[in-house]
Coordinates of C-alpha atoms in Angstrom, one line a residue:
M75 CA -113.7 -178.1 30.0
S76 CA -115.6 -177.5 33.5
I77 CA -113.7 -180.6 34.7
V78 CA -110.1 -179.3 33.8
A79 CA -111.5 -176.0 35.9
D80 CA -112.6 -177.8 38.8
L81 CA -109.4 -179.9 39.4
R82 CA -107.2 -176.6 38.9
Q83 CA -109.3 -174.5 41.3
T84 CA -108.9 -177.9 43.8
G85 CA -105.4 -177.2 43.0
R86 CA -105.0 -173.8 44.4
N87 CA -107.6 -174.2 47.4
A88 CA -104.6 -177.3 48.3
R89 CA -102.2 -175.3 48.0
R90 CA -103.7 -172.0 50.2
A91 CA -104.6 -174.4 52.9
P92 CA -102.4 -177.6 53.1
G93 CA -103.2 -178.7 56.8
L94 CA -106.3 -179.0 55.3
T95 CA -105.5 -180.7 52.5
L96 CA -102.8 -183.4 54.7
A97 CA -106.4 -184.0 56.5
V98 CA -108.6 -184.4 53.9
V99 CA -106.2 -187.1 52.7
L100 CA -105.8 -189.0 55.8
T101 CA -109.4 -189.6 56.1
L102 CA -109.5 -190.4 52.6
A103 CA -106.7 -192.8 53.2
V104 CA -108.5 -194.4 56.6
G105 CA -111.3 -194.6 54.7
I106 CA -110.1 -197.0 51.7
G107 CA -108.4 -198.8 53.5
A108 CA -111.0 -199.9 56.4
N109 CA -113.4 -200.8 52.9
G110 CA -110.5 -202.9 51.7
A111 CA -110.2 -204.7 55.5
V112 CA -113.9 -204.9 55.2
W113 CA -114.4 -206.1 51.8
S114 CA -111.3 -208.6 52.4
V115 CA -113.8 -210.4 55.3
L116 CA -116.3 -209.9 53.7
R117 CA -115.4 -211.6 50.5
A118 CA -112.9 -214.4 52.7
V119 CA -116.1 -215.3 55.2
L120 CA -118.8 -215.3 52.4
L121 CA -118.0 -215.3 49.0
E122 CA -114.6 -217.3 48.9
P123 CA -115.5 -221.2 48.5
L124 CA -115.3 -223.4 51.3
P125 CA -112.4 -225.7 51.0
Y126 CA -114.3 -228.7 50.2
P127 CA -114.9 -230.5 47.2
Q128 CA -118.1 -230.0 47.4
P129 CA -119.7 -227.8 50.7
Q130 CA -123.0 -227.5 50.0
R131 CA -122.8 -231.2 50.9
L132 CA -122.3 -230.4 54.6
L133 CA -124.4 -230.1 57.6
K134 CA -123.2 -229.3 61.1
V135 CA -125.2 -231.7 63.6
T136 CA -125.2 -229.9 67.2
S137 CA -128.0 -230.5 70.6
Q138 CA -130.2 -228.0 71.5
F139 CA -131.3 -227.5 75.0
P140 CA -134.0 -224.2 74.3
T141 CA -135.3 -223.6 77.7
L142 CA -131.4 -223.1 78.8
G143 CA -130.4 -221.1 76.7
F144 CA -128.6 -223.4 74.3
E145 CA -129.1 -223.6 71.1
Q146 CA -125.7 -224.8 69.3
F147 CA -125.0 -228.3 72.1
W148 CA -122.0 -230.1 71.8
I149 CA -122.9 -233.7 70.7
S150 CA -121.5 -236.0 73.6
P151 CA -119.7 -239.2 72.3
P152 CA -123.1 -241.5 73.7
E153 CA -124.9 -239.8 71.1
F154 CA -122.1 -239.5 67.9
L155 CA -122.2 -243.4 67.8
E156 CA -125.9 -244.0 68.4
Y157 CA -125.9 -240.8 65.4
R158 CA -123.7 -243.5 63.7
E159 CA -125.2 -245.7 63.5
W160 CA -129.1 -245.4 62.9
N161 CA -128.5 -242.9 60.6
R162 CA -129.9 -243.1 57.1
S163 CA -129.7 -239.8 55.9
F164 CA -126.5 -238.8 55.6
T165 CA -122.8 -240.7 53.6
D166 CA -121.2 -239.9 56.8
L167 CA -121.0 -238.9 60.2
G168 CA -116.8 -237.3 61.3
A169 CA -116.9 -235.6 64.5
Y170 CA -113.8 -233.2 66.6
R171 CA -113.5 -231.5 69.6
A172 CA -110.8 -228.6 69.2
I173 CA -107.8 -228.2 71.9
D174 CA -105.0 -226.2 72.7
V175 CA -101.4 -228.3 71.9
S176 CA -97.7 -228.2 72.2
V177 CA -95.6 -228.7 69.2
A178 CA -92.1 -229.2 69.5
G179 CA -90.3 -227.9 66.1
T180 CA -86.8 -227.0 64.6
D181 CA -86.8 -224.1 67.0
Q182 CA -88.6 -223.8 69.8
P183 CA -92.2 -225.2 71.2
V184 CA -95.1 -223.1 70.0
R185 CA -98.5 -223.3 71.3
V186 CA -101.2 -224.3 69.1
R187 CA -104.8 -224.4 68.4
G188 CA -105.7 -228.5 67.7
A189 CA -108.6 -230.7 67.5
V190 CA -109.6 -234.2 69.0
V191 CA -111.2 -235.8 65.2
S192 CA -112.8 -239.0 64.7
A193 CA -111.0 -241.0 61.3
S194 CA -114.6 -240.5 59.7
L195 CA -114.2 -236.6 59.3
F196 CA -111.2 -236.5 57.0
S197 CA -113.5 -238.8 54.5
V198 CA -116.5 -236.9 54.9
L199 CA -114.8 -233.3 54.9
G200 CA -113.1 -235.2 50.9
V201 CA -109.8 -233.7 51.7
P202 CA -107.0 -235.8 51.1
P203 CA -103.6 -234.5 52.5
Q204 CA -101.2 -232.8 50.7
H205 CA -98.7 -235.3 51.6
G206 CA -98.5 -238.8 52.8
R207 CA -101.9 -239.8 54.6
V208 CA -103.9 -238.6 57.2
F209 CA -104.9 -242.1 60.0
T210 CA -107.2 -244.5 59.6
E211 CA -110.9 -246.3 61.4
T212 CA -108.3 -248.9 62.4
E213 CA -105.8 -246.2 63.8
D214 CA -109.1 -244.5 65.7
V215 CA -109.4 -246.4 68.6
D216 CA -109.1 -246.4 72.3
G217 CA -105.1 -246.8 72.6
G218 CA -104.4 -247.0 69.1
P219 CA -100.7 -245.7 68.0
P220 CA -99.9 -242.3 68.7
V221 CA -100.0 -240.5 65.0
A222 CA -101.4 -236.7 63.8
V223 CA -101.5 -234.9 60.9
I224 CA -100.7 -231.1 61.0
S225 CA -101.6 -228.3 58.7
H226 CA -100.1 -226.9 55.5
R227 CA -99.0 -223.6 57.9
L228 CA -97.1 -225.0 61.3
W229 CA -95.6 -228.4 58.7
V230 CA -93.5 -224.7 56.6
E231 CA -93.1 -222.7 60.0
S232 CA -92.4 -224.7 62.5
L233 CA -90.8 -227.6 60.1
G234 CA -89.1 -226.1 58.1
A235 CA -91.4 -227.9 54.9
S236 CA -89.3 -230.7 54.9
P237 CA -90.7 -233.5 53.0
A238 CA -88.6 -235.4 55.6
V239 CA -90.6 -235.2 58.4
V240 CA -93.2 -236.5 57.2
G241 CA -93.5 -240.4 58.9
G242 CA -91.3 -239.5 61.3
P243 CA -91.4 -237.9 64.8
I244 CA -93.1 -235.0 66.3
T245 CA -93.5 -233.9 69.7
I246 CA -97.4 -232.7 70.9
D247 CA -97.5 -232.5 73.9
G248 CA -94.2 -234.2 75.8
A249 CA -95.0 -236.5 73.8
A250 CA -93.1 -238.6 71.2
R251 CA -95.9 -239.2 67.9
T252 CA -95.7 -240.3 64.1
L253 CA -96.1 -237.8 61.8
L254 CA -98.0 -239.3 58.7
G255 CA -99.5 -236.6 56.9
V256 CA -99.5 -232.8 56.3
M257 CA -103.1 -231.0 55.3
P258 CA -103.1 -228.4 52.1
P259 CA -103.5 -224.6 52.2
R260 CA -106.6 -223.3 54.2
F261 CA -107.7 -226.8 55.1
D262 CA -109.5 -226.0 58.3
L263 CA -112.5 -226.5 60.9
E264 CA -115.2 -223.4 60.7
E265 CA -112.0 -220.7 60.7
G266 CA -110.6 -222.1 63.8
G267 CA -107.5 -222.3 62.9
I268 CA -106.5 -226.1 63.5
Q269 CA -103.1 -226.8 63.2
V270 CA -103.0 -231.0 64.8
W271 CA -105.5 -233.4 64.2
L272 CA -105.3 -235.9 66.8
P273 CA -107.1 -239.6 66.9
L274 CA -110.1 -239.4 68.7
G275 CA -110.7 -242.4 69.5
L276 CA -113.6 -243.3 70.9
S277 CA -114.3 -247.3 72.8
P278 CA -117.3 -249.0 74.3
N279 CA -117.3 -247.7 77.5
D280 CA -117.8 -244.2 75.7
R281 CA -121.4 -244.7 75.2
T282 CA -122.1 -244.8 78.3
R283 CA -120.4 -241.4 79.0

């Protein structure tokens, strides 16, 4: 009965001071909304599993220059090539570098985040494309064929989610490429919003760069 009495008293107080009641309700709404937003971020970053089959087996490799203040520094092309040759600890290694590219869609060109990646990166992450295929080691060479793989989001938003575009041309940075495949939803690299994957195309000359 005490709870019922408290609720009645609360109702009477609310009628006497509607302005205060509105402020309290708005404060609660903002607080609940903020908590919901924080929970969504925590769930996506900490609780949701990474979109790879065996994320616990993945390791990011970086170099270090502590005396210069760099605890995580990029790996140079010669280092990556040597790591792959000398590797005895990992199943394989993949490399990527983030870039920005312009993609000509069905409406107008869009500027999106992309990456040049080694063909081995797809097998390392273990995620097959949703449509088509990814490029191979023979295509990921200096002077190799102009090919591309895109994200599910870009496929839907700029190419109308048409399966017919796979295997056809796509214009990236003003150059025509063959669209080999479309990756599944949520596939990404470090939540970077990558929507285009292009061959890294390292050459023997990169051993001295």
